Coordinates of C-alpha atoms and ligand atoms in Angstrom, one line a residue:
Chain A
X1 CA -7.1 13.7 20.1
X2 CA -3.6 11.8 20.1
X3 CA -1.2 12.0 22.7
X4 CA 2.2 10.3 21.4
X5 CA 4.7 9.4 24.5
X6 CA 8.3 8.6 23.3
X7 CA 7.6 6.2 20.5
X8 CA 10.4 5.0 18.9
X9 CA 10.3 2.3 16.0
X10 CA 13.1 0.3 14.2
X11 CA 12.0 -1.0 9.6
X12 CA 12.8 -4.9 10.9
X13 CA 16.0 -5.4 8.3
X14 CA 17.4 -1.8 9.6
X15 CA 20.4 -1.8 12.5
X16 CA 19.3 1.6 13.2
X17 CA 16.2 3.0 14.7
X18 CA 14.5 5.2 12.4
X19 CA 12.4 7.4 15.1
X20 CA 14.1 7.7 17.9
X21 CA 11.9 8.7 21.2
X22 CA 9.3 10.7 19.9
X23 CA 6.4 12.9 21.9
X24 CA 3.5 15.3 21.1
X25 CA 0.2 15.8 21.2
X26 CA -2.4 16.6 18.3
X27 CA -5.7 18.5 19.8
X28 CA -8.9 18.0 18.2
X29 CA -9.9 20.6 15.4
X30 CA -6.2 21.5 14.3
X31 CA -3.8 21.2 11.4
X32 CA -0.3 19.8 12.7
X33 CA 2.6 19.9 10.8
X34 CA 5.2 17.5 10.5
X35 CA 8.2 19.4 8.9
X36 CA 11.8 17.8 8.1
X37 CA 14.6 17.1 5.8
X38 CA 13.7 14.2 3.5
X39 CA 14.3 10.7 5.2
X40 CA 14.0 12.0 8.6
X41 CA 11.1 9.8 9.2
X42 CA 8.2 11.6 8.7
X43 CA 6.1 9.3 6.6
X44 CA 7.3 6.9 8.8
X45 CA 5.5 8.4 12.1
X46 CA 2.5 9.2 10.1
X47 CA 2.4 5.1 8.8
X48 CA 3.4 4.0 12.7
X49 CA -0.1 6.5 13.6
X50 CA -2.0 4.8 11.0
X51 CA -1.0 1.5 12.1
X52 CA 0.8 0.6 9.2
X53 CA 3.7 -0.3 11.2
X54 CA 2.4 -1.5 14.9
X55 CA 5.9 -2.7 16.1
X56 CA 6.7 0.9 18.0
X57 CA 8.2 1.1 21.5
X58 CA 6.2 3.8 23.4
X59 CA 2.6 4.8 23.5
X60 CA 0.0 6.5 21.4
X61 CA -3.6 7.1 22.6
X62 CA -6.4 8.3 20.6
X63 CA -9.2 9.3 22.1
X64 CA -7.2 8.3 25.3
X65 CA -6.9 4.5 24.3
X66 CA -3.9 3.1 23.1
X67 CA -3.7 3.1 19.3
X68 CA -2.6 -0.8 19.5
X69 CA -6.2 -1.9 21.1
X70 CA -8.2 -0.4 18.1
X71 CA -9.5 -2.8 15.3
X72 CA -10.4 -2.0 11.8
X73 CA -12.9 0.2 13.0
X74 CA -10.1 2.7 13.3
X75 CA -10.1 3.3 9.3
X76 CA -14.1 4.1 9.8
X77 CA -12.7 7.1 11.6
X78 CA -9.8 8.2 9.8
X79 CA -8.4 9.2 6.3
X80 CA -5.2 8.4 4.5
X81 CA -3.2 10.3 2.3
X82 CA 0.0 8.8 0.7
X83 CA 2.9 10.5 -1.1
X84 CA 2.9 7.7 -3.5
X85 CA 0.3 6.8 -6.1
X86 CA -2.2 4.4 -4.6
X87 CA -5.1 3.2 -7.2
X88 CA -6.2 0.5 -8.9
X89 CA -4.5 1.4 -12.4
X90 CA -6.7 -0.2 -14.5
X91 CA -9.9 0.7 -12.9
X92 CA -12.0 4.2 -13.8
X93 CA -11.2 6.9 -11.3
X94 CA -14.8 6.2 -10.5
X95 CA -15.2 3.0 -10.1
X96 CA -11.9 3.4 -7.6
X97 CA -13.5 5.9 -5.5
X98 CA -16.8 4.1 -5.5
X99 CA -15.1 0.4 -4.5
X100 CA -13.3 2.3 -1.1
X101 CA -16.9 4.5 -0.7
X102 CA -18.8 1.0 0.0
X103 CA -16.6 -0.3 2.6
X104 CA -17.4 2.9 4.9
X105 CA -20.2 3.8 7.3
X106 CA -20.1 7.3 6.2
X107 CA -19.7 8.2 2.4
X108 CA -18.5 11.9 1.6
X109 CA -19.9 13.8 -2.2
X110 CA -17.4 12.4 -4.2
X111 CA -18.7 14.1 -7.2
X112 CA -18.9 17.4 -5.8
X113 CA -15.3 17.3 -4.6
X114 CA -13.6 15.9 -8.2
X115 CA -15.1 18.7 -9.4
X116 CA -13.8 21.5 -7.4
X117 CA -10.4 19.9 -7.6
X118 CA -11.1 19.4 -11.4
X119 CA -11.4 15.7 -12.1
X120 CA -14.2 15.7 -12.6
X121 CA -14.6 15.5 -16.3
X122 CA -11.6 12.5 -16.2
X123 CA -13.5 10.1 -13.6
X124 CA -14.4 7.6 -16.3
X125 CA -11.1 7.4 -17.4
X126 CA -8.3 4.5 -15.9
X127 CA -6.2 5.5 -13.3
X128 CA -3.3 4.7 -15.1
X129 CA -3.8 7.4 -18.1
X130 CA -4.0 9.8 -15.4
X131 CA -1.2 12.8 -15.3
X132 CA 0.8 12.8 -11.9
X133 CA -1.3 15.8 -10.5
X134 CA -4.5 14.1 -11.0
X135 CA -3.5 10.9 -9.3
X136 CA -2.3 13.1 -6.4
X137 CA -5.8 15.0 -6.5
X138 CA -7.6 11.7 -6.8
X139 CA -5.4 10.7 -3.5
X140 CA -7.2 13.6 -1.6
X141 CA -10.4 13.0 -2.5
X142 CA -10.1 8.9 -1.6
X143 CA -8.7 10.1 1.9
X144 CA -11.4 12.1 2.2
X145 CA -14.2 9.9 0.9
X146 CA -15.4 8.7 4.6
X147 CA -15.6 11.9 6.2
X148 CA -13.1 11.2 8.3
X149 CA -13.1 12.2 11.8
X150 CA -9.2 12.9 11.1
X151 CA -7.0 13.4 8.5
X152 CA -3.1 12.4 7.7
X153 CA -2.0 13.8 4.8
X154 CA 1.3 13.2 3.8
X155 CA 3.0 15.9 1.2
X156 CA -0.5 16.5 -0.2
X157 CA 0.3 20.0 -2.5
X158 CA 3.9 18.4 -3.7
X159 CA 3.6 17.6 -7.4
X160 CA 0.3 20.2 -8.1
X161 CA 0.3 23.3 -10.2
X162 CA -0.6 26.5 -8.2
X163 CA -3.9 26.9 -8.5
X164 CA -5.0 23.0 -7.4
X165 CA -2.3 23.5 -4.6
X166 CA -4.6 26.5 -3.9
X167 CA -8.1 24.5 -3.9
X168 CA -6.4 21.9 -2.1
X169 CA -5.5 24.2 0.7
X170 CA -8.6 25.7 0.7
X171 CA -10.2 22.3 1.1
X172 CA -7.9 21.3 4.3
X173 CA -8.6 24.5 5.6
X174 CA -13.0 23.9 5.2
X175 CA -11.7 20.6 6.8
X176 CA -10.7 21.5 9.8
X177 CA -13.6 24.3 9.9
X178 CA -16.2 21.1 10.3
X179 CA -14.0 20.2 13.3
X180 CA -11.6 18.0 11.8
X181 CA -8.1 17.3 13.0
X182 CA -5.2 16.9 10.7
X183 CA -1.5 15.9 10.5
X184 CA 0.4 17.0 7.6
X185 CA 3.9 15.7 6.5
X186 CA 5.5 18.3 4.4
X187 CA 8.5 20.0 4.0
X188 CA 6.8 23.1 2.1
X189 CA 7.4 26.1 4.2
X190 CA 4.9 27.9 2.6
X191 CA 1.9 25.1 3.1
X192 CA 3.1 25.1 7.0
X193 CA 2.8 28.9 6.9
X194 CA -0.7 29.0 5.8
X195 CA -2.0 26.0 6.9
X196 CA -0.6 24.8 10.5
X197 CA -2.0 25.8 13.7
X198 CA 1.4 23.8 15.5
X199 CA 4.2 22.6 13.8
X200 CA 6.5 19.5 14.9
X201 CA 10.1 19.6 14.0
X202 CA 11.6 16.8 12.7
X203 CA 15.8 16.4 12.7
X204 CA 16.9 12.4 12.7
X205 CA 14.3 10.9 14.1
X206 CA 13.4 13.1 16.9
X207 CA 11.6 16.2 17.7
X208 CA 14.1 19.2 17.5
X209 CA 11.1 22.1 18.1
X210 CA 7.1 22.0 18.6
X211 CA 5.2 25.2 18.6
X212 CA 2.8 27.8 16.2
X213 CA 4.8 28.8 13.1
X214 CA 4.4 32.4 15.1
X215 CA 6.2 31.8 18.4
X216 CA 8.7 29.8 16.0
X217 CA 9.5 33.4 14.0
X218 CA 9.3 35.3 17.0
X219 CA 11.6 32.9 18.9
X220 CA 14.2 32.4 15.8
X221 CA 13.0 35.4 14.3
X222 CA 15.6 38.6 13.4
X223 CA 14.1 42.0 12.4
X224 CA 16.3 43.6 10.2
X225 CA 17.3 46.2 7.1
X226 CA 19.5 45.3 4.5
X227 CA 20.7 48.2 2.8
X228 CA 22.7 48.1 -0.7
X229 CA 24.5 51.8 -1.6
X230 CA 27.1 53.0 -4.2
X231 CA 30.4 53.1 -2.4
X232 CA 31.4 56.0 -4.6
X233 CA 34.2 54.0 -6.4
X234 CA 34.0 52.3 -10.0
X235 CA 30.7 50.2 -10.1
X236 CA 31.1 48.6 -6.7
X237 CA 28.0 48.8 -4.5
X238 CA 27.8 47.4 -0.6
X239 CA 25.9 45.7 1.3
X240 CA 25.1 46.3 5.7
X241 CA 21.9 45.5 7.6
X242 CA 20.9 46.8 10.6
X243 CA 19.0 45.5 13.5
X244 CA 15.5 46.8 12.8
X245 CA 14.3 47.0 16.4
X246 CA 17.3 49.8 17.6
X247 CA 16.7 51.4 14.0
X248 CA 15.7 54.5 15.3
X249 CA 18.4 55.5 17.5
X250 CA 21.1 53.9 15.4
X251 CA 23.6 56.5 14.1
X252 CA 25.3 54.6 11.5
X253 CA 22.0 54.2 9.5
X254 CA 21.2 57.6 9.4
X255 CA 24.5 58.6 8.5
X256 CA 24.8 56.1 5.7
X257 CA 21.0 57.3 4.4
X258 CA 22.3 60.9 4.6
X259 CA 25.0 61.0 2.5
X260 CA 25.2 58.0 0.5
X261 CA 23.1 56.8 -2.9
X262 CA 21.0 54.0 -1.7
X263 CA 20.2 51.3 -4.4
X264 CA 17.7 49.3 -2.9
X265 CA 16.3 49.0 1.3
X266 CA 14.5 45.7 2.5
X267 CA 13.5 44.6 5.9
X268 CA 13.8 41.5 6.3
X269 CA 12.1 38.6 8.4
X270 CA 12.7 35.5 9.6
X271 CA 10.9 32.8 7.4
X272 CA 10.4 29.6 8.3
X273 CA 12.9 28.3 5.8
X274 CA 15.7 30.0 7.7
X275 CA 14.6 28.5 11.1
X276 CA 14.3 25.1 9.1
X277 CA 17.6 25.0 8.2
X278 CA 18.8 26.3 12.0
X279 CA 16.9 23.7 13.6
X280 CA 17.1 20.9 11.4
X281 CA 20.8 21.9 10.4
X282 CA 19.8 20.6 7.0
X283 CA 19.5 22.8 3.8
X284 CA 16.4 22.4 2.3
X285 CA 16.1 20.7 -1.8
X286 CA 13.1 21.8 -3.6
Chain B
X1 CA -23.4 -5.4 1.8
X2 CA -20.3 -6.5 4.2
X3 CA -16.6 -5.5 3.3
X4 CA -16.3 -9.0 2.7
X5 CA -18.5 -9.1 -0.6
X6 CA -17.4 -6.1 -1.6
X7 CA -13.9 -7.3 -1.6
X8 CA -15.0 -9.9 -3.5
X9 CA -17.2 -8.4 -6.0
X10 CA -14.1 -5.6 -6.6
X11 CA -11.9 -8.9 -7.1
X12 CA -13.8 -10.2 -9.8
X13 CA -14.1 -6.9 -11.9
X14 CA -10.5 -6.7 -11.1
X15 CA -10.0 -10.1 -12.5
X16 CA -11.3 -8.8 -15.7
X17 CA -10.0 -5.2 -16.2
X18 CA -6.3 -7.0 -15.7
X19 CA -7.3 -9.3 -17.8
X20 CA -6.4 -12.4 -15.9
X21 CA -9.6 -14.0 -16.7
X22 CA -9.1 -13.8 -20.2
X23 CA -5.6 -15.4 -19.3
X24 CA -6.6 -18.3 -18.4
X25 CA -10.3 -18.8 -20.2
X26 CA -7.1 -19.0 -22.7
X27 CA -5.7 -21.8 -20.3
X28 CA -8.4 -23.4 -20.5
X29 CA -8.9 -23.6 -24.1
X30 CA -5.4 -24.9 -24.2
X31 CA -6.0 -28.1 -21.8
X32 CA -9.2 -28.8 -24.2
X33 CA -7.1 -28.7 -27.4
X34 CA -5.1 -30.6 -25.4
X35 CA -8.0 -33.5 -24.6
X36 CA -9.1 -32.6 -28.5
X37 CA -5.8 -34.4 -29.7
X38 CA -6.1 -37.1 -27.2
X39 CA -6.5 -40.6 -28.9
X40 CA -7.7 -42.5 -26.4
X41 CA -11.5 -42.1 -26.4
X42 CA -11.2 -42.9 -22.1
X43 CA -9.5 -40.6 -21.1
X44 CA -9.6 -40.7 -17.2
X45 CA -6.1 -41.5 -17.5
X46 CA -5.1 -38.1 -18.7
X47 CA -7.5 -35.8 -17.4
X48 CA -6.8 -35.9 -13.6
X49 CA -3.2 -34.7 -14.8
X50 CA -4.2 -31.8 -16.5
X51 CA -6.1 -30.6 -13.6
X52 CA -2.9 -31.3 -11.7
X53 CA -1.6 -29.0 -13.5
X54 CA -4.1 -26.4 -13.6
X55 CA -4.9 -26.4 -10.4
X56 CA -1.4 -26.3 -8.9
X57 CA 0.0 -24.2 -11.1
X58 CA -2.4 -21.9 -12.1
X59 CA -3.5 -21.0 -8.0
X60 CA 0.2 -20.1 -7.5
X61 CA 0.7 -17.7 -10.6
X62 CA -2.9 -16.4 -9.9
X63 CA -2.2 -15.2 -6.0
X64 CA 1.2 -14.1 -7.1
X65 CA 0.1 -12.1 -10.0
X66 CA -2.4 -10.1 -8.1
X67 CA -0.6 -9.6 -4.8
X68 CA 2.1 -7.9 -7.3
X69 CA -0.5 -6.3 -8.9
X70 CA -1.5 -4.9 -6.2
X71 CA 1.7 -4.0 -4.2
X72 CA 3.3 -2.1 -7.3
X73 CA 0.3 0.3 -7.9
X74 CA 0.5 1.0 -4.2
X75 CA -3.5 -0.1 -4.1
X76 CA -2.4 -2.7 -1.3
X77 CA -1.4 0.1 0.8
X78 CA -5.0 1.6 0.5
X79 CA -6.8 -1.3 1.5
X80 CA -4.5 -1.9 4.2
X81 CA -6.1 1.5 5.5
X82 CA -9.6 0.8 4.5
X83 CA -11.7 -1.3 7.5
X84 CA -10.8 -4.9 5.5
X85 CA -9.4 -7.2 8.0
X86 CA -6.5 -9.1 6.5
X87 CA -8.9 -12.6 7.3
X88 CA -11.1 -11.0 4.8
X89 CA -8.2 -10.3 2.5
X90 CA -6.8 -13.7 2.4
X91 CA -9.9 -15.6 2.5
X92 CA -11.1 -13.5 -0.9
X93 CA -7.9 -14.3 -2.5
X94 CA -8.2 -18.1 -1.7
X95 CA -11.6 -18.0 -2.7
X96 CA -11.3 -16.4 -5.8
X97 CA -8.5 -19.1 -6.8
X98 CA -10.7 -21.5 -5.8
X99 CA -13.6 -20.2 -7.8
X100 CA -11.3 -19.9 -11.3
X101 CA -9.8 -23.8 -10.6
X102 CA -13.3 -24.7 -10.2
X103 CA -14.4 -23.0 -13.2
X104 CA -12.1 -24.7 -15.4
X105 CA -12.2 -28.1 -13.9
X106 CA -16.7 -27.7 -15.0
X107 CA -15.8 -26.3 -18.4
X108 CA -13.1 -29.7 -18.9
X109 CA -15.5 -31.9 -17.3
X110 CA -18.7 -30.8 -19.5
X111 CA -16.5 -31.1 -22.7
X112 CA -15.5 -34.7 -21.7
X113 CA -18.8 -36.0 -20.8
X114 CA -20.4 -34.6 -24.1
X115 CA -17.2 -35.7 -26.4
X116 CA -15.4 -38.1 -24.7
X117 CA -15.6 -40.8 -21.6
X118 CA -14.6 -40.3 -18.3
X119 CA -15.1 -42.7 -15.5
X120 CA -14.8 -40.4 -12.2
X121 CA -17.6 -38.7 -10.3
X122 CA -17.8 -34.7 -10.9
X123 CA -18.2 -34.4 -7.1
X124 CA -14.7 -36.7 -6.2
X125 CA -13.1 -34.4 -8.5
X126 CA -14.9 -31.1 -7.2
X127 CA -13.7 -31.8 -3.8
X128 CA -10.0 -32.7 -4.7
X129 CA -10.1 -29.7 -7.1
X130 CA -11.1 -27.3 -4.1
X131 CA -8.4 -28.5 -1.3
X132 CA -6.0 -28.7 -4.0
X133 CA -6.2 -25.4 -5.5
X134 CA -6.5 -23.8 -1.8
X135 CA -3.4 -25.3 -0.6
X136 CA -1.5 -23.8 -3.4
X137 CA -3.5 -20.2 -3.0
X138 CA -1.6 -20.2 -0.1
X139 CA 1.5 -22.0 -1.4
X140 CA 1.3 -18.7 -3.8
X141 CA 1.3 -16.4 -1.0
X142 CA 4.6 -17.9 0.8
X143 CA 6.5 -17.7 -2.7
X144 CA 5.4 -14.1 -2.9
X145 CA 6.1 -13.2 0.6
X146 CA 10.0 -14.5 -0.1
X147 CA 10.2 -12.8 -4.0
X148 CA 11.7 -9.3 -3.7
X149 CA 10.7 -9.0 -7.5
X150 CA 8.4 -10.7 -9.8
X151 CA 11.4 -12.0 -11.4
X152 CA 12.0 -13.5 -8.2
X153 CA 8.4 -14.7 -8.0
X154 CA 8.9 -16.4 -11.2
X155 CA 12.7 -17.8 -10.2
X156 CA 10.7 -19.4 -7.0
X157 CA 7.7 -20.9 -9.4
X158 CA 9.8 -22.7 -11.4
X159 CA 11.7 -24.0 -8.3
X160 CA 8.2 -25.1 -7.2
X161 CA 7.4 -26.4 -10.3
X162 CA 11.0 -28.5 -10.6
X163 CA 11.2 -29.9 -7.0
X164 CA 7.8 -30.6 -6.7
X165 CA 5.3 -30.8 -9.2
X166 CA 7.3 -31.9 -12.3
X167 CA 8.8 -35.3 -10.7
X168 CA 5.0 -36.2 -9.1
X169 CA 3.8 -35.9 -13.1
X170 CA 6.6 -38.1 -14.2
X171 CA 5.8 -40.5 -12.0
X172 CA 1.9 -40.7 -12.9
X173 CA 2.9 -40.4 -16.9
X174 CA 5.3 -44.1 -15.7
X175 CA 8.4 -42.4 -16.7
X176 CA 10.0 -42.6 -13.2
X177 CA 9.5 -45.7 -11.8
X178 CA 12.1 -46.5 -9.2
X179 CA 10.4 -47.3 -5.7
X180 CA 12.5 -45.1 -4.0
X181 CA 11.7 -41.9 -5.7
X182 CA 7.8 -43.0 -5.4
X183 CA 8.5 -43.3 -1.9
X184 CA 10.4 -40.3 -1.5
X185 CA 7.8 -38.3 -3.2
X186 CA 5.4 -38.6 -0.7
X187 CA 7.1 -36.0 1.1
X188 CA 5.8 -33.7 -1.6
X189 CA 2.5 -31.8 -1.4
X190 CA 1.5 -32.4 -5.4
X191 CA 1.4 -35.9 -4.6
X192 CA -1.1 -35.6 -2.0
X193 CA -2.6 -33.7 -5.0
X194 CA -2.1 -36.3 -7.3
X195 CA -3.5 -38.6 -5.4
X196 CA -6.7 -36.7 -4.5
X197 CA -7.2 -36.4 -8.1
X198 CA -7.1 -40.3 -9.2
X199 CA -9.1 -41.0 -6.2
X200 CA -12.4 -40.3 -8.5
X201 CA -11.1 -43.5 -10.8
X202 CA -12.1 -45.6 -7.5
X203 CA -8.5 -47.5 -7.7
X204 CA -7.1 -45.6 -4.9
X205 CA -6.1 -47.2 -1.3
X206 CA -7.7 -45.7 1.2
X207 CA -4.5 -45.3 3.8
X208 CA -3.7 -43.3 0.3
X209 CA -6.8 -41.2 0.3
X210 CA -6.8 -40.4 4.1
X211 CA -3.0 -39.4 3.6
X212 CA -3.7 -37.1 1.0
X213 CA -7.0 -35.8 3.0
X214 CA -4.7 -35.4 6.0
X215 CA -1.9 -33.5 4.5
X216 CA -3.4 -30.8 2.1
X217 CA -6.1 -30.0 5.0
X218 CA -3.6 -30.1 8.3
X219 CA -1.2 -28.0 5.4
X220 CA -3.6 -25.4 4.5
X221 CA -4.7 -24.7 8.2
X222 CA -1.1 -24.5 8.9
X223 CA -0.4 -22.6 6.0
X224 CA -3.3 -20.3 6.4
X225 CA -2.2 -18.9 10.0
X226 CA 1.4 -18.7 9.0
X227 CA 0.5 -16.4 5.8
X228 CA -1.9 -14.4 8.0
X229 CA 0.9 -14.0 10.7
X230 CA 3.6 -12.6 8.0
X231 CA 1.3 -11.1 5.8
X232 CA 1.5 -7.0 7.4
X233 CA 5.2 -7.7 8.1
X234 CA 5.1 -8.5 4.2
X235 CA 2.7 -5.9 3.3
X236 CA 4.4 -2.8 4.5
X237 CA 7.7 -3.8 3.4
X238 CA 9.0 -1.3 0.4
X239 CA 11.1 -4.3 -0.9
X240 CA 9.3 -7.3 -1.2
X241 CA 6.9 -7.7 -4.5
Ligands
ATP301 N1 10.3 0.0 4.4 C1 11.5 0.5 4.9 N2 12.4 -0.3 5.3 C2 13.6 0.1 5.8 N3 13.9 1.4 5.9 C3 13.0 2.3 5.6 C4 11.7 1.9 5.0 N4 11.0 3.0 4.8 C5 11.7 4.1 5.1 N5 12.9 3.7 5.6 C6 14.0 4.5 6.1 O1 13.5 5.3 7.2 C7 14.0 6.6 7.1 C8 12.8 7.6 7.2 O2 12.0 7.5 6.0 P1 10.7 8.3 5.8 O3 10.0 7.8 4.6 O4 9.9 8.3 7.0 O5 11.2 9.8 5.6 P2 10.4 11.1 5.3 O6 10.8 12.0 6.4 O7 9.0 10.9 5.0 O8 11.2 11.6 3.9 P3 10.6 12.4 2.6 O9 10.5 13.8 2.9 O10 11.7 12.1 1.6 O11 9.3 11.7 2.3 C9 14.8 6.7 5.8 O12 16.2 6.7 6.1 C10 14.4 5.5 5.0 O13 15.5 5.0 4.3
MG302 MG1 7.9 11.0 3.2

C-alpha cells in the first residue's frame, strides 16, 4: 500500500534533520506500528505521509504513485488521527462531526460509533466542555468518519481509561478486519503487543529494527527463571536466574531447589519494553 | 453541495458560535452612534471615513481572529486533512470578510438615507467597499503569517494601523496638510482606499481613480498568490499563531 524509500525531512527553522533516511513498506490490510522515544520523529513521519509536510527528500508511493502527485482526493481515501485536540471548540460534538461528514464521498455511522465509544449521550454538548478522554474519543471517530481506505493514528489509547482504551482497540482491530490498513504512532508496548501485525523502530530519526513483535521477542528474546531463596543467614534472601532453555540439565538449579527454601520462582520473558530500551537505547517515561 | 459551500456555510455558523458577529453588529452600532451625533445634516463628508475604517480595519482583525481561532484549537490541522483545497480556504475567508464589510456598509447606508443626506451612489461605494475590504482580508493573512502570538498579531495591527491607516485619515480630516506627506502617502495602500471611497462624491480625478483601481486590484492578485504560496509553510508551523 505504501512503500517509503529513504525519506528524510528537515522543520524549515531546524539546522538538523529530523528523519534521517527512512525506509519501509506498509501492506494492505495491516496494523503498523511506529514505536520510539518521545521526539524521535514519529508524528513527524506520520504528518510527512499525510502530506502535511511535502518538503521530504526521498520517495513515498501509495498505491505505487508517488505521494507528491496526489491532490486533495488523497483525504477522500484516508483518515487522520492527531495526538493533539483538534475541534472546533465552540461547536456541538455533532455539529463537528457532521461539518467534516459533508466534505466526504463516503460518510461512516457516526452515531453508532459515539455510542460504542460512549459519547454518545455528550454530542450536543461544545467541544470545549469536553473531558480530555472524550476529545481523544471524538478524535477517532472524526478519523474514522469517511471510512477511510487507511488509517494513521497517532497515540490514539494515550490519555483513555481502560475500558475505552479497550473499545478503542477493539474498534482498530474490526478496522483492519474490513481490510483496512493502519499506521500507529505509539510508544505503548502493550497497544503494539496486541495490536501490530509489524512494528517499525524508531531511534533518532531512523529505523533501528522492523519486523512482527514475535520475531522481535524471539530475536531479543531470553527465556529464563529467576529464583529468590533464604540464604540461611539473618533475613537476607538471594536472588539467581537461570537460562530456561538448558534448565533441565542444569545442576546448580536442582541443587539450589533441593536443599534450599525457595521464596518465590518466575520465568521470565522478553517483553517488548526490554527490547525497546535495547534498541532504542532510551528508557521508556510513562 | 461542493466543499466550497460547505466551507462557507460552517464559516458563517462559526461566525456566530464565536461570537464575532455579534462583535461587530456591535461595531456597527458604534459607527451609527457615531453618524447619530454628527451635526452636519450632509454628511458625505464623514461617512466615507468611517467605512475607511471599518473596512480596513475590521477585514484585518476578522481574518486574524479566526486564523488564530482556528490554529489554537488545532481545527486548522483537520481541515488541512479534509479534501478542502487551500484556494477554497482562502477564498471563503476573503469572502466572508467581504460579506461582513458589505453588511455594515448597507446597514450605514440605509440609516443615512432614511435619517440623514448623503450624496454618493450605493453602488460607487459597494464596489470600493468590496476591493477594499479584500485587499486587507489578505493584508490580515500576511500580519498573521509573521505573528508568532496573538499578542504579536495585535503588536503588527497597530503597526498597520500607525504607518498606514492613521496618517491617510489625518490627511482626509485636513489635519496634515503639508504636500509632501500627501505625496508621500501615496505609497500607502489606505490611500488608494481613501480614495476609492470619496470617488462616490463625483469630485475625484480620474488619473486618481484609475490609480486607486490599479493598485488595490494588481495588490490583491499579488497578494492573493503570495498568501496561497506561504500559507501550508504557515499552517503546519507549531510556532506561528
Ligand atoms: N514544527 C516543528 N518545527 C521544528 N521542529 C519540530 C516541529 N515539530 C517537531 N519538531 C521536532 O522534531 C522532532 C520529532 O518530533 P515528533 O513530534 O515527530 O516526535 P514524536 O516521535 O512524535 O514524539 P512524541 O512521542 O513525544 O509524540 C523533535 O525533536 C521536535 O522538537
Ligand atoms: Mg508524537
Amino acid at each position: 500500500m505504501f512503500q517509503v524509500r529513504d525519506v528524510t525531512y528537515r522543520y524549515p527553522r531546524n539546522r538538523k534533520d529530523t528523519i534521517k533516511g527512512i525506509s519501509f513498506d506498509i501492506r494492505q490490510g495491516e496494523i503498523f506500528g511506529l514505536l520510539g522515544p518521545s521526539g524521535v520523529g514519529k508524528s513527524t513521519t506520520q504528518k510527512i505521509m499525510v502530506k502535511l509536510l511535502t518538503d521530504y527528500q526521498g520517495e513515498i508511493y501509495y498505491r505505487n504513485k508517488e505521494l507528491k502527485n496526489f491532490d486533495k482526493q488523497y483525504y477522500q481515501e484516508i483518515g487522520v488521527g492527531f495526538e493533539v485536540p483538534v475541534h472546533f471548540s465552540k461547536l456541538t460534538a455533532d455539529e463537528n462531526i457532521h461539518f467534516f461528514k459533508k466534505l466526504y464521498r463516503n460518510q461512516a455511522n457516526t452515531d453508532a460509533m459515539m455510542q460504542r465509544l460512549g459519547i454518545y449521550e455528550a454530542k450536543k454538548k461544545k467541544v470545549d466542555e469536553f473531558s480530555k478522554g472524550m476529545k481523544i474519543r471524538l478524535n477517532f471517530v472524526r478519523a474514522v468518519l469517511n471510512n477511510p481506505a487507511v488509517l494513521f493514528l497517532d497515540e490514539p489509547t494515550i490519555g483513555l481509561d481502560p475500558a475505552n482504551a479497550r473499545t478503542l482497540k477493539t474498534m482498530i482491530k474490526e478496522f483492519r478486519s474490513y481490510g483496512g490498513t493502519v499506521l500507529l504512532s505509539t510508544h505503548l508496548m502493550s497497544d503494539v503487543d496486541e495490536l501490530c501485525d509489524r512494528v517499525a523502530f524508531m531511534a533518532d530519526g531512523r529505523i533501528a529494527e522492523i519486523d512482527t513483535p514475535q520475531n522481535l521477542k524471539m530475536k531479543y528474546g531470553e527465556r529464563k527463571v529467576e529464583v529468590e531463596y533464604d540464604t540461611g543467614n539473618e533475613e537476607a534472601t538471594s536472588k539467581v536466574s537461570f537460562d530456561l532453555d538448558t534448565i533441565n540439565r542444569n545442576e546448580d538449579f536442582f541443587k539450589l531447589v533441593r536443599n534450599k527454601k525457595i521464596i518465590t520462582m518466575h520465568s521470565k520473558e522478553t517483553t517488548l519494553d526490554d527490547i525497546f530500551i535495547k534498541i532504542t537505547g532510551v528508557e521508556k517515561h510513562d | 453541495m461542493t466543499n466550497f459551500f460547505v466551507l462557507l456555510l460552517g464559516e458563517i455558523k462559526r461566525l456566530q458560535r464565536y461570537n464575532i458577529l455579534s462583535a461587530s453588529a456591535v461595531v456597527a452600532l458604534l459607527w451609527i452612534g457615531v453618524l447619530y451625533l454628527t451635526e452636519l445634516p450632509d454628511i458625505t463628508f464623514i461617512f466615507p471615513m468611517l467605512i475607511y475604517v471599518d473596512a480596513t480595519s475590521m477585514a484585518i482583525l476578522m481574518v486574524g481572529v479566526t486564523i488564530f481561532f482556528e490554529k489554537q484549537e488545532g481545527s486548522l490541522h483537520t481541515l488541512l486533512v479534509t479534501p478542502i483545497s487551500k484556494l477554497d480556504y482562502l477564498l471563503n475567508k476573503s469572502i466572508i470578510t467581504v460579506a461582513s464589510s458589505v453588511i455594515t456598509l448597507t446597514i450605514l447606508y440605509l440609516y443615512v438615507v432614511i435619517f440623514k443626506e448623503i450624496d454618493m451612489s450605493f453602488l460607487g461605494l459597494l464596489g470600493a467597499v468590496i476591493l477594499v475590504a479584500l485587499f486587507h482580508s489578505l493584508v490580515g493573512f500576511l500580519l498573521t503569517y509573521n505573528s508568532r502570538d496573538f499578542t504579536a498579531l495585535l503588536i503588527n495591527m497597530m503597526k498597520y494601523m500607525f504607518i498606514f491607516m492613521i496618517p491617510v485619515l489625518l490627511e482626509y480630516m485636513q489635519i496634515i496638510q503639508q504636500d509632501i506627506v500627501e505625496a508621500i502617502l501615496y505609497i500607502a495602500p489606505t490611500k488608494a482606499a481613501m480614495i476609492l471611497l470619496y470617488a462616490p462624491a463625483g469630485e475625484t480625478e480620474l488619473w486618481e481613480i484609475v490609480y486607486a483601481l490599479g493598485y488595490l486590484g494588481i495588490g490583491s492578485i499579488i497578494l492573493f498568490i503570495f498568501v496561497l504560496k506561504r500559507f501550508e509553510q504557515f499552517a503546519v508551523s507549531e510556532s506561528g499563531v
